[in-house]
Short mmCIF file of C-alpha atoms and ligand atoms in Angstrom, two decimals:
data_model
loop_
_atom_site.label_atom_id
_atom_site.label_comp_id
_atom_site.label_asym_id
_atom_site.label_seq_id
_atom_site.Cartn_x
_atom_site.Cartn_y
_atom_site.Cartn_z
CA MET X 1 21.76 16.48 -113.58
CA SER X 2 25.51 17.05 -112.85
CA GLN X 3 27.95 14.35 -113.16
CA ILE X 4 30.53 13.64 -110.22
CA ASP X 5 33.59 11.81 -110.48
CA LEU X 6 33.99 9.85 -107.04
CA ASN X 7 37.08 8.01 -108.41
CA LEU X 8 35.08 4.88 -108.17
CA ARG X 9 35.29 2.27 -111.19
CA PHE X 10 31.66 1.56 -111.74
CA SER X 11 30.60 -0.94 -114.22
CA ASN X 12 27.16 -2.58 -114.87
CA SER X 13 27.26 -6.15 -116.05
CA PHE X 14 23.41 -6.37 -115.57
CA SER X 15 22.89 -3.70 -117.94
CA SER X 16 24.55 -5.77 -120.76
CA LEU X 17 21.48 -8.18 -120.58
CA GLY X 18 19.47 -5.44 -122.35
CA GLU X 19 16.37 -3.43 -121.67
CA ASP X 20 13.98 -6.48 -121.59
CA TYR X 21 15.45 -6.90 -117.99
CA PHE X 22 15.24 -3.33 -116.67
CA SER X 23 14.42 0.41 -117.59
CA ARG X 24 17.20 3.03 -117.51
CA VAL X 25 16.16 5.75 -115.13
CA SER X 26 18.04 8.34 -113.09
CA PRO X 27 17.26 9.22 -109.51
CA THR X 28 15.21 12.24 -108.88
CA PRO X 29 16.94 14.77 -106.62
CA PHE X 30 15.22 16.03 -103.56
CA LYS X 31 14.18 19.60 -103.69
CA SER X 32 15.78 20.42 -100.33
CA PRO X 33 19.41 19.54 -99.46
CA SER X 34 20.28 16.11 -97.95
CA ARG X 35 22.49 15.19 -95.04
CA LEU X 36 24.36 12.12 -94.22
CA VAL X 37 22.73 10.02 -91.44
CA HIS X 38 25.02 7.17 -90.96
CA PHE X 39 28.02 5.72 -92.89
CA ASN X 40 28.74 2.03 -92.52
CA ARG X 41 32.68 1.71 -92.18
CA ARG X 42 32.49 -2.02 -92.46
CA ALA X 43 30.61 -2.00 -95.71
CA SER X 44 32.75 0.74 -97.06
CA LYS X 45 35.96 -1.70 -96.56
CA LEU X 46 34.06 -4.33 -98.66
CA LEU X 47 34.08 -1.71 -101.47
CA GLU X 48 37.75 -0.52 -100.47
CA LEU X 49 36.47 3.01 -100.46
CA GLU X 50 38.92 5.77 -99.72
CA SER X 51 38.91 6.63 -96.07
CA GLY X 52 37.17 9.90 -95.45
CA ILE X 53 35.20 9.55 -98.72
CA GLU X 54 31.93 10.06 -96.76
CA LYS X 55 32.93 13.46 -95.76
CA SER X 56 32.80 14.99 -99.17
CA SER X 57 29.80 16.81 -100.58
CA ASP X 58 30.24 14.79 -103.77
CA PHE X 59 29.74 11.64 -101.87
CA LEU X 60 26.52 13.10 -100.36
CA HIS X 61 25.31 14.20 -103.78
CA VAL X 62 25.63 10.83 -105.23
CA PHE X 63 24.16 8.80 -102.44
CA SER X 64 21.27 10.99 -101.87
CA GLY X 65 20.43 10.73 -105.60
CA SER X 66 21.07 14.31 -106.62
CA SER X 67 23.81 13.79 -108.97
CA HIS X 68 24.98 11.14 -111.34
CA VAL X 69 28.11 9.40 -110.57
CA LEU X 70 30.68 9.02 -113.40
CA GLY X 71 30.75 5.59 -114.85
CA GLY X 72 27.21 4.55 -113.37
CA ASP X 73 24.58 3.27 -115.63
CA PRO X 74 21.45 3.66 -113.52
CA LEU X 75 18.58 1.33 -113.83
CA ALA X 76 15.56 -0.21 -112.21
CA MET X 77 15.10 -4.01 -112.51
CA LEU X 78 12.01 -5.52 -113.78
CA TYR X 79 10.38 -8.30 -111.79
CA SER X 80 7.02 -9.70 -110.83
CA GLY X 81 6.00 -11.89 -107.91
CA HIS X 82 3.46 -13.64 -105.90
CA GLN X 83 2.24 -11.29 -103.12
CA PHE X 84 0.32 -12.83 -100.36
CA GLY X 85 -0.13 -15.99 -102.61
CA GLN X 86 -1.49 -13.98 -105.60
CA TYR X 87 0.38 -13.45 -108.77
CA VAL X 88 1.09 -9.87 -109.65
CA PRO X 89 2.26 -9.58 -113.16
CA GLN X 90 4.44 -6.61 -112.93
CA LEU X 91 6.25 -5.16 -109.89
CA GLY X 92 9.91 -4.07 -110.49
CA ASP X 93 12.04 -1.66 -108.50
CA GLY X 94 9.43 0.89 -107.88
CA ARG X 95 11.64 3.04 -105.67
CA ALA X 96 15.15 1.52 -105.99
CA ILE X 97 17.74 2.48 -108.60
CA MET X 98 20.87 0.43 -109.22
CA LEU X 99 23.61 2.89 -110.06
CA GLY X 100 26.14 0.02 -111.23
CA GLU X 101 28.64 -2.38 -109.68
CA LEU X 102 31.84 -1.75 -107.83
CA SER X 103 34.53 -4.45 -107.54
CA ASN X 104 37.25 -4.80 -104.88
CA THR X 105 40.78 -6.17 -105.38
CA LYS X 106 39.48 -9.66 -104.36
CA ASP X 107 37.36 -9.44 -107.54
CA GLU X 108 34.06 -9.36 -105.57
CA LYS X 109 31.41 -7.48 -107.25
CA TRP X 110 28.75 -5.34 -105.41
CA GLU X 111 25.67 -3.86 -106.88
CA ILE X 112 25.05 -0.49 -105.54
CA GLN X 113 21.50 0.38 -105.13
CA LEU X 114 19.80 3.62 -104.01
CA LYS X 115 16.49 2.90 -102.31
CA GLY X 116 14.02 5.89 -102.11
CA SER X 117 15.77 7.76 -104.96
CA GLY X 118 12.31 8.56 -106.90
CA LEU X 119 9.94 7.38 -109.47
CA THR X 120 10.85 4.58 -111.96
CA PRO X 121 8.59 3.07 -114.50
CA TYR X 122 7.62 0.37 -112.05
CA SER X 123 6.52 2.80 -109.32
CA ARG X 124 2.77 2.05 -110.03
CA ASN X 125 0.84 4.12 -107.63
CA GLY X 126 3.78 4.72 -105.40
CA ASP X 127 5.88 7.95 -104.99
CA GLY X 128 9.36 6.24 -105.43
CA ARG X 129 10.24 7.45 -102.04
CA ALA X 130 11.23 5.84 -98.83
CA VAL X 131 10.82 7.56 -95.33
CA LEU X 132 13.42 8.18 -92.75
CA ARG X 133 11.59 5.53 -90.41
CA SER X 134 11.69 2.62 -92.61
CA THR X 135 15.11 3.45 -94.02
CA ILE X 136 16.54 3.36 -90.37
CA ARG X 137 14.79 0.10 -89.92
CA GLU X 138 16.22 -1.61 -92.80
CA TYR X 139 19.70 0.00 -92.17
CA LEU X 140 19.84 -1.41 -88.55
CA CYS X 141 18.28 -4.72 -89.34
CA SER X 142 20.63 -5.61 -92.24
CA GLU X 143 23.59 -4.86 -90.10
CA ALA X 144 22.01 -6.91 -87.18
CA MET X 145 21.64 -9.85 -89.79
CA PHE X 146 25.30 -9.54 -90.74
CA GLY X 147 26.47 -9.38 -87.12
CA LEU X 148 24.43 -12.56 -86.46
CA GLY X 149 26.07 -14.35 -89.49
CA ILE X 150 22.90 -14.60 -91.50
CA PRO X 151 23.15 -13.77 -95.27
CA THR X 152 21.73 -10.50 -96.14
CA THR X 153 21.92 -7.46 -98.18
CA THR X 154 24.16 -4.60 -96.67
CA ALA X 155 23.68 -0.98 -96.31
CA LEU X 156 26.48 1.45 -97.06
CA CYS X 157 24.90 4.68 -96.00
CA MET X 158 21.66 6.49 -95.28
CA THR X 159 20.88 10.02 -96.23
CA VAL X 160 17.81 12.25 -95.31
CA SER X 161 16.26 15.13 -96.83
CA GLU X 162 13.91 17.95 -95.65
CA ASP X 163 11.40 17.03 -98.48
CA GLU X 164 8.17 15.68 -97.09
CA VAL X 165 6.82 12.36 -98.11
CA TYR X 166 3.31 11.54 -97.25
CA ARG X 167 2.49 8.15 -95.66
CA GLU X 168 -0.04 8.20 -92.53
CA ASN X 169 1.57 11.40 -91.74
CA MET X 170 4.10 13.75 -93.34
CA GLU X 171 7.61 12.26 -92.87
CA ARG X 172 11.05 13.02 -94.31
CA GLY X 173 12.34 11.36 -97.44
CA ALA X 174 15.35 9.25 -97.11
CA VAL X 175 17.73 7.13 -99.23
CA LEU X 176 19.34 4.02 -98.38
CA THR X 177 22.40 2.82 -100.26
CA ARG X 178 22.27 -0.95 -100.49
CA LEU X 179 24.82 -3.50 -101.43
CA ALA X 180 24.39 -6.94 -102.70
CA PRO X 181 26.24 -9.24 -105.09
CA SER X 182 22.98 -9.22 -106.86
CA HIS X 183 19.38 -8.16 -106.07
CA ILE X 184 17.91 -10.58 -108.56
CA ARG X 185 14.76 -12.22 -107.01
CA PHE X 186 12.52 -15.17 -107.70
CA GLY X 187 10.21 -12.86 -109.33
CA SER X 188 12.79 -11.64 -111.77
CA PHE X 189 12.31 -14.93 -113.33
CA GLU X 190 8.41 -15.42 -112.75
CA VAL X 191 7.88 -12.23 -114.97
CA PHE X 192 9.24 -13.92 -118.12
CA TYR X 193 7.60 -17.16 -117.39
CA TYR X 194 4.11 -15.85 -116.95
CA ARG X 195 4.77 -13.53 -120.01
CA ASN X 196 5.58 -16.44 -122.13
CA GLN X 197 9.04 -15.14 -122.88
CA HIS X 198 10.86 -18.44 -122.09
CA GLU X 199 13.84 -17.53 -124.03
CA LYS X 200 14.59 -14.53 -121.77
CA LEU X 201 14.68 -17.03 -118.85
CA ALA X 202 17.98 -18.76 -120.14
CA VAL X 203 19.64 -15.54 -120.46
CA LEU X 204 18.90 -14.36 -117.11
CA ALA X 205 19.72 -17.85 -115.51
CA ASP X 206 23.03 -17.93 -117.36
CA TYR X 207 23.99 -14.52 -116.02
CA VAL X 208 23.15 -15.49 -112.63
CA ILE X 209 25.09 -18.61 -112.86
CA GLN X 210 28.03 -17.04 -114.61
CA ASN X 211 28.36 -14.31 -112.15
CA HIS X 212 27.17 -15.93 -108.90
CA TYR X 213 27.42 -19.71 -109.24
CA PRO X 214 30.54 -20.14 -111.12
CA GLU X 215 31.14 -23.54 -109.43
CA ILE X 216 28.45 -25.06 -111.47
CA LEU X 217 29.45 -23.82 -114.83
CA THR X 218 30.80 -26.98 -115.99
CA SER X 219 28.11 -29.19 -114.50
CA GLN X 220 25.89 -31.21 -116.71
CA ASP X 221 22.29 -30.23 -116.32
CA GLN X 222 23.28 -26.93 -114.94
CA TYR X 223 19.87 -25.48 -114.16
CA THR X 224 18.85 -28.66 -112.40
CA VAL X 225 21.97 -28.26 -110.18
CA TRP X 226 21.32 -24.55 -109.83
CA LEU X 227 17.67 -25.11 -108.56
CA LYS X 228 19.01 -27.75 -106.13
CA ILE X 229 21.45 -25.21 -104.65
CA ILE X 230 18.81 -22.52 -104.32
CA VAL X 231 16.31 -24.79 -102.59
CA ASP X 232 19.21 -25.60 -100.27
CA ARG X 233 20.30 -22.14 -99.60
CA THR X 234 16.75 -20.91 -99.05
CA ALA X 235 16.16 -23.81 -96.68
CA LYS X 236 19.31 -22.75 -94.73
CA LEU X 237 18.48 -19.05 -94.69
CA ILE X 238 14.94 -19.73 -93.19
CA ALA X 239 16.38 -22.12 -90.69
CA GLN X 240 18.73 -19.45 -89.68
CA TRP X 241 15.81 -16.88 -89.29
CA GLN X 242 13.87 -19.35 -87.14
CA ALA X 243 16.90 -20.05 -84.85
CA ILE X 244 17.29 -16.52 -84.06
CA GLY X 245 13.57 -15.64 -83.97
CA PHE X 246 13.56 -13.46 -87.19
CA CYS X 247 10.30 -12.70 -88.71
CA HIS X 248 10.75 -11.33 -92.33
CA GLY X 249 6.97 -10.00 -92.49
CA VAL X 250 6.48 -9.92 -96.30
CA MET X 251 7.88 -13.12 -97.71
CA ASN X 252 6.51 -12.48 -101.22
CA THR X 253 8.43 -13.97 -103.98
CA ASP X 254 9.63 -10.60 -105.14
CA ASN X 255 11.37 -10.45 -101.85
CA MET X 256 13.23 -13.63 -102.26
CA SER X 257 16.87 -13.48 -103.34
CA VAL X 258 18.21 -16.08 -105.86
CA LEU X 259 21.34 -15.87 -103.77
CA GLY X 260 19.56 -16.84 -100.61
CA LEU X 261 20.02 -13.53 -98.91
CA THR X 262 17.59 -11.78 -96.52
CA LEU X 263 16.23 -9.12 -98.87
CA ASP X 264 13.80 -6.20 -98.51
CA TYR X 265 13.31 -5.31 -94.91
CA GLY X 266 9.70 -4.10 -94.22
CA PRO X 267 7.68 -4.82 -91.24
CA PHE X 268 10.16 -7.43 -89.95
CA ALA X 269 10.65 -8.25 -86.24
CA PHE X 270 12.83 -10.18 -83.98
CA MET X 271 10.45 -12.26 -81.90
CA GLU X 272 10.75 -11.51 -78.23
CA ALA X 273 8.25 -13.43 -76.17
CA TYR X 274 8.16 -16.88 -77.82
CA GLU X 275 4.94 -17.20 -79.64
CA PRO X 276 4.87 -19.64 -82.66
CA THR X 277 2.15 -17.74 -84.39
CA PHE X 278 3.64 -14.36 -83.99
CA VAL X 279 2.89 -12.05 -86.89
CA CYS X 280 5.06 -8.94 -87.19
CA ASN X 281 3.41 -7.40 -89.97
CA HIS X 282 -0.03 -5.71 -88.81
CA SER X 283 -1.28 -5.76 -92.43
CA ASP X 284 -0.96 -9.48 -92.48
CA TYR X 285 -4.41 -10.19 -91.17
CA GLN X 286 -4.39 -13.94 -92.14
CA GLY X 287 -1.09 -14.54 -90.46
CA ARG X 288 0.33 -15.91 -93.76
CA TYR X 289 3.91 -14.84 -92.85
CA ALA X 290 3.69 -15.80 -89.08
CA TYR X 291 6.84 -16.96 -87.44
CA ASN X 292 5.91 -20.58 -87.56
CA GLN X 293 4.78 -20.41 -91.34
CA GLN X 294 8.02 -19.28 -92.59
CA SER X 295 9.56 -22.62 -93.39
CA LYS X 296 6.37 -23.64 -95.24
CA ILE X 297 6.26 -20.32 -97.02
CA GLY X 298 9.80 -20.98 -98.18
CA LEU X 299 8.59 -24.08 -99.93
CA PHE X 300 5.75 -22.24 -101.60
CA ASN X 301 8.16 -19.55 -102.88
CA LEU X 302 10.54 -21.91 -104.15
CA SER X 303 7.73 -23.77 -105.98
CA CYS X 304 6.93 -20.55 -107.64
CA PHE X 305 10.49 -20.11 -108.56
CA ALA X 306 10.85 -23.65 -109.77
CA GLN X 307 7.68 -23.20 -111.93
CA SER X 308 9.17 -20.33 -113.56
CA ILE X 309 12.32 -22.02 -114.57
CA LEU X 310 10.48 -25.18 -115.79
CA PRO X 311 11.30 -24.42 -119.45
CA LEU X 312 14.94 -24.61 -118.60
CA LEU X 313 14.91 -27.93 -116.90
CA SER X 314 14.23 -30.12 -119.74
CA ASP X 315 12.58 -30.51 -123.27
CA THR X 316 9.19 -31.41 -122.10
CA PRO X 317 7.00 -29.95 -119.57
CA GLU X 318 6.22 -33.32 -117.84
CA LYS X 319 9.92 -34.16 -117.27
CA SER X 320 10.69 -30.71 -116.11
CA ALA X 321 7.77 -31.04 -113.71
CA GLU X 322 9.18 -34.24 -112.61
CA ILE X 323 12.68 -32.86 -112.03
CA ALA X 324 11.29 -29.82 -110.13
CA THR X 325 9.06 -31.86 -107.90
CA GLU X 326 12.04 -34.24 -106.85
CA ILE X 327 14.15 -31.31 -105.96
CA LEU X 328 11.39 -29.40 -104.07
CA LYS X 329 10.95 -32.67 -102.12
CA THR X 330 14.30 -32.21 -100.49
CA TYR X 331 13.43 -28.88 -99.07
CA HIS X 332 11.73 -30.06 -95.91
CA SER X 333 14.48 -32.32 -95.00
CA SER X 334 17.18 -29.85 -95.61
CA TYR X 335 15.32 -27.31 -93.76
CA ASP X 336 14.90 -29.73 -90.96
CA GLN X 337 18.52 -30.61 -90.78
CA TYR X 338 19.65 -27.12 -90.84
CA PHE X 339 17.19 -26.16 -88.07
CA SER X 340 17.99 -29.05 -85.95
CA SER X 341 21.65 -28.47 -86.20
CA LEU X 342 21.31 -24.75 -85.31
CA MET X 343 19.07 -25.68 -82.34
CA GLN X 344 21.42 -28.29 -81.13
CA LYS X 345 24.23 -25.86 -81.24
CA LYS X 346 22.05 -23.35 -79.26
CA LEU X 347 21.68 -25.92 -76.66
CA GLY X 348 25.30 -26.60 -76.55
CA PHE X 349 25.32 -30.16 -77.86
CA ASN X 350 28.20 -31.43 -80.02
CA GLU X 351 26.30 -34.56 -81.21
CA SER X 352 23.08 -34.89 -82.67
CA MET X 353 20.80 -37.51 -80.69
CA GLN X 354 17.27 -38.66 -81.56
CA SER X 355 15.76 -37.30 -78.31
CA ASP X 356 17.09 -33.73 -79.07
CA LEU X 357 13.94 -32.72 -81.04
CA SER X 358 11.42 -33.61 -78.36
CA LEU X 359 13.71 -31.73 -75.86
CA ILE X 360 13.56 -28.61 -77.95
CA ASP X 361 9.88 -28.85 -78.66
CA ASN X 362 9.14 -29.39 -74.85
CA LEU X 363 11.39 -26.19 -74.14
CA HIS X 364 9.46 -24.23 -76.82
CA LEU X 365 6.01 -25.48 -75.77
CA LEU X 366 6.96 -24.25 -72.27
CA MET X 367 8.30 -21.05 -73.47
CA ALA X 368 5.17 -20.31 -75.61
CA GLU X 369 2.88 -21.15 -72.58
CA ASP X 370 4.90 -18.63 -70.39
CA LYS X 371 5.81 -16.11 -73.15
CA VAL X 372 9.37 -16.36 -72.19
CA ASP X 373 11.60 -14.07 -74.22
CA PHE X 374 13.28 -16.16 -76.81
CA THR X 375 16.71 -14.23 -77.02
CA ILE X 376 17.11 -13.79 -73.26
CA LEU X 377 16.37 -17.34 -72.46
CA TYR X 378 18.88 -18.93 -74.81
CA ARG X 379 21.46 -16.56 -73.64
CA GLN X 380 20.82 -17.42 -70.02
CA LEU X 381 20.84 -21.06 -70.94
CA CYS X 382 24.52 -20.73 -71.77
CA LYS X 383 25.08 -20.48 -67.98
CA PHE X 384 23.11 -23.55 -67.26
CA ARG X 385 24.87 -25.75 -64.70
CA SER X 386 23.73 -29.40 -64.18
CA SER X 387 24.69 -29.18 -60.52
CA ALA X 388 23.16 -25.91 -59.81
CA ASP X 389 19.77 -24.46 -59.04
CA ASN X 390 19.80 -22.31 -62.24
CA ASN X 391 17.59 -19.76 -60.70
CA SER X 392 18.33 -17.01 -63.17
CA ILE X 393 16.81 -19.25 -65.93
CA ARG X 394 14.19 -20.70 -63.87
CA ASP X 395 12.98 -17.23 -63.00
CA LEU X 396 12.14 -16.64 -66.60
CA PHE X 397 9.19 -19.11 -66.37
CA ILE X 398 6.00 -18.97 -64.60
CA GLN X 399 5.61 -22.69 -64.35
CA ARG X 400 8.72 -23.39 -62.53
CA ASP X 401 7.96 -26.87 -61.74
CA LYS X 402 7.79 -27.53 -65.35
CA PHE X 403 10.94 -25.94 -66.02
CA ASP X 404 12.43 -28.04 -63.38
CA GLU X 405 11.34 -31.10 -65.26
CA TRP X 406 12.58 -29.86 -68.48
CA ALA X 407 15.99 -28.95 -66.68
CA ARG X 408 16.18 -32.62 -65.61
CA SER X 409 15.95 -33.92 -69.20
CA TYR X 410 18.47 -31.19 -70.25
CA THR X 411 20.86 -32.26 -67.53
CA ASN X 412 20.45 -35.85 -68.46
CA ARG X 413 21.13 -35.17 -72.20
CA LEU X 414 24.23 -33.02 -71.33
CA GLY X 415 25.34 -36.06 -69.23
CA LYS X 416 25.41 -38.15 -72.28
CA GLU X 417 28.17 -36.12 -74.03
CA ASP X 418 30.07 -35.45 -70.82
CA LEU X 419 30.50 -31.91 -71.68
CA ASP X 420 32.57 -29.56 -69.83
CA ASP X 421 30.36 -26.83 -68.60
CA GLY X 422 32.87 -24.00 -69.20
CA ILE X 423 33.71 -25.03 -72.77
CA ARG X 424 29.91 -25.54 -73.46
CA GLU X 425 29.11 -22.08 -72.27
CA LYS X 426 31.78 -20.50 -74.39
CA LYS X 427 30.40 -22.32 -77.50
CA MET X 428 26.82 -21.52 -76.58
CA LEU X 429 27.74 -17.74 -76.15
CA ALA X 430 28.95 -17.59 -79.70
CA THR X 431 25.68 -19.10 -80.94
CA ASN X 432 23.17 -17.44 -78.76
CA PRO X 433 23.24 -13.58 -79.11
CA LYS X 434 23.11 -11.13 -76.40
CA TYR X 435 21.76 -8.33 -78.63
CA ILE X 436 19.14 -8.37 -81.32
CA LEU X 437 17.29 -5.50 -82.80
CA ARG X 438 14.31 -5.18 -80.64
CA ASN X 439 11.52 -3.28 -82.11
CA TYR X 440 11.80 -0.48 -79.34
CA MET X 441 15.47 -0.12 -80.03
CA ALA X 442 14.73 0.81 -83.54
CA GLU X 443 11.67 2.92 -82.53
CA THR X 444 13.91 4.88 -80.08
CA ALA X 445 16.47 5.50 -82.82
CA ILE X 446 13.74 6.60 -85.11
CA ARG X 447 11.97 8.91 -82.73
CA LYS X 448 15.22 10.71 -81.89
CA ALA X 449 16.02 11.09 -85.53
CA GLU X 450 12.46 12.21 -86.46
CA ASP X 451 11.78 14.61 -83.51
CA ASP X 452 15.13 16.07 -82.73
CA LYS X 453 17.24 15.23 -85.86
CA ASP X 454 19.44 13.41 -83.38
CA TYR X 455 21.15 10.43 -85.12
CA SER X 456 23.43 9.35 -82.35
CA GLU X 457 21.08 6.52 -81.21
CA ILE X 458 21.28 5.03 -84.68
CA SER X 459 25.18 4.82 -84.31
CA ARG X 460 24.86 3.39 -80.88
CA VAL X 461 22.40 0.72 -81.93
CA PHE X 462 24.25 0.03 -85.08
CA ASP X 463 27.61 -0.46 -83.34
CA LEU X 464 26.11 -2.89 -80.70
CA LEU X 465 24.54 -5.00 -83.42
CA GLU X 466 27.80 -5.57 -85.27
CA LYS X 467 29.02 -7.63 -82.29
CA PRO X 468 25.74 -9.24 -80.87
CA PHE X 469 27.46 -12.16 -79.33
CA ASP X 470 30.09 -10.00 -77.21
CA GLU X 471 29.45 -8.93 -73.73
CA GLN X 472 29.18 -5.16 -73.98
CA PRO X 473 28.92 -3.82 -70.41
CA GLU X 474 28.14 -0.25 -71.62
CA ASN X 475 25.21 -1.63 -73.50
CA GLU X 476 23.81 -3.86 -70.84
CA LYS X 477 20.44 -2.17 -70.95
CA TYR X 478 19.86 -3.31 -74.48
CA ALA X 479 20.16 -6.87 -73.37
CA GLY X 480 17.18 -6.77 -71.07
CA PHE X 481 13.40 -6.96 -71.54
CA PRO X 482 11.83 -4.33 -73.76
CA PRO X 483 10.07 -1.52 -71.86
CA ASP X 484 6.27 -1.61 -71.39
CA TRP X 485 5.56 0.97 -74.06
CA ALA X 486 7.17 -1.41 -76.66
CA SER X 487 4.02 -3.73 -76.43
CA ARG X 488 2.02 -1.07 -78.03
CA LEU X 489 4.23 -0.59 -81.14
CA SER X 490 2.85 -1.65 -84.37
CA VAL X 491 4.45 -2.14 -87.80
CA SER X 492 2.82 -2.08 -91.03
CA CYS X 493 3.89 -2.39 -94.81
CA SER X 494 3.66 1.37 -95.12
CA SER X 495 7.39 2.42 -95.74
P1 AMP G 1 7.55 -4.39 -101.00
O1 AMP G 1 6.56 -5.31 -100.51
O2 AMP G 1 8.04 -3.32 -100.05
O3 AMP G 1 8.96 -5.19 -101.34
O4 AMP G 1 7.10 -3.65 -102.22
C1 AMP G 1 6.39 -4.24 -103.43
C2 AMP G 1 6.59 -3.41 -104.69
O5 AMP G 1 6.19 -2.18 -104.44
C3 AMP G 1 8.03 -3.22 -105.20
O6 AMP G 1 7.89 -3.43 -106.50
C4 AMP G 1 8.38 -1.87 -104.75
O7 AMP G 1 9.33 -1.43 -105.46
C5 AMP G 1 7.14 -1.24 -104.79
N1 AMP G 1 7.06 -0.16 -103.85
C6 AMP G 1 6.89 -0.03 -102.50
N2 AMP G 1 6.90 1.17 -101.95
C7 AMP G 1 6.89 1.93 -103.02
C8 AMP G 1 6.88 3.42 -103.22
N3 AMP G 1 6.91 4.34 -102.17
N4 AMP G 1 7.11 3.98 -104.57
C9 AMP G 1 7.05 3.19 -105.56
N5 AMP G 1 7.11 1.77 -105.48
C10 AMP G 1 6.94 1.22 -104.31
MG1 MG G 2 10.18 -5.72 -102.12
#
């Protein structure tokens, strides 16, 4: 494979851990040429890439996995994980290859990963590839999450080839270039715990702390403090998902980031009609990862993670278990605090009051009964006026009398803070997005890309998702209800 000098200074601190933690592997070039589908200018600024770099054929070769990049040290990471509650001893990057790290002048380091770039030693029965459809979904969703202010991995670019990849049908193979400060997962620790290679846990934990939690380097009981922070970050992340209606779809422990990022976008969805038991992954027959299960699953996943680092927490298993149990006990209260504070903001309250939770519950109960669109309702609520009829909000409900009753208690609650309507509206507009990535939006972009090789819809949706709280009159149609055909869409794990 040829080597290309992109004038980027790659390093790879992860590779210094040694090959117990990964396998060195190179991307497998596609047989047919690739083309660039989209380039994320915002992400390129994070990396301080030269402007226009994406126009060069060298760039395309590197980020479609057809050439080596000078300075890179490509590898696939090892991990295991609990999938749908069952421990799977060896997973690992089955179709992702980390090229190395790039640093910017602020000394921020980004791991650069190609997803869909061919077989690795962890591919098991897979082909190491990703199809265009799932690549577009991850690409758009990670940008949507960024726009919403939710911690996430980021996509730098997406390329597509003419090579066929077989899923339910023949599809085209694509490569997503993904960035994150680190892609290390809960499962990256589980693998060494279950293999009884406990000495390897400390090396990995020290690496993560050194590079990503430097603020605790001088703490006593460093690993305990670290676990506390991970529990807190995960609670916060899931509260943010809930408050925006995001459903991850495959919250296996190998998809949980030790940095508290949203990681591995598969059959995700933004909930549209409010439905607590909403399941976005059609392969999740039991509803394990339903919207209203996500916070509970967060604790299950954290318990798996805590278990895997027990050997680091103290000298004896009993003491370690005690420490971990105490920390895990804080999860629900952290989650509740984050969630209620986000919901209070969504409703425009400055202060927190005891009655708020029942006010929120009552609204959600009614929204569930009437299948009210989560995003549209909260956006409309920004315009609520205590002294007006609020018909545009009222009309979203079938049981209008019940809404009126709720509106009276909301008016009452707003009165307790004497909030100026205009100021409240402004604040609420910055918390309740106008635009989310609805399934039909991703699907429309996918169909145009697949059928006509027309990638313009990807750009349009991408641009609007970068500013989801802004009024964008030219994109008004994306702020409305999904079209009827969208209700027949289904998303599975196949990607
Ligand atoms: P996921 O649930 O998509 O995060 O994937 C679970 C595991 O399967 C991970 O180890 C992936 O790397 C691996 N995997 C998923 N799809 C493929 C594929 N097409 N080829 C090889 N490995 C895959
Ligand atoms: Mg995964």
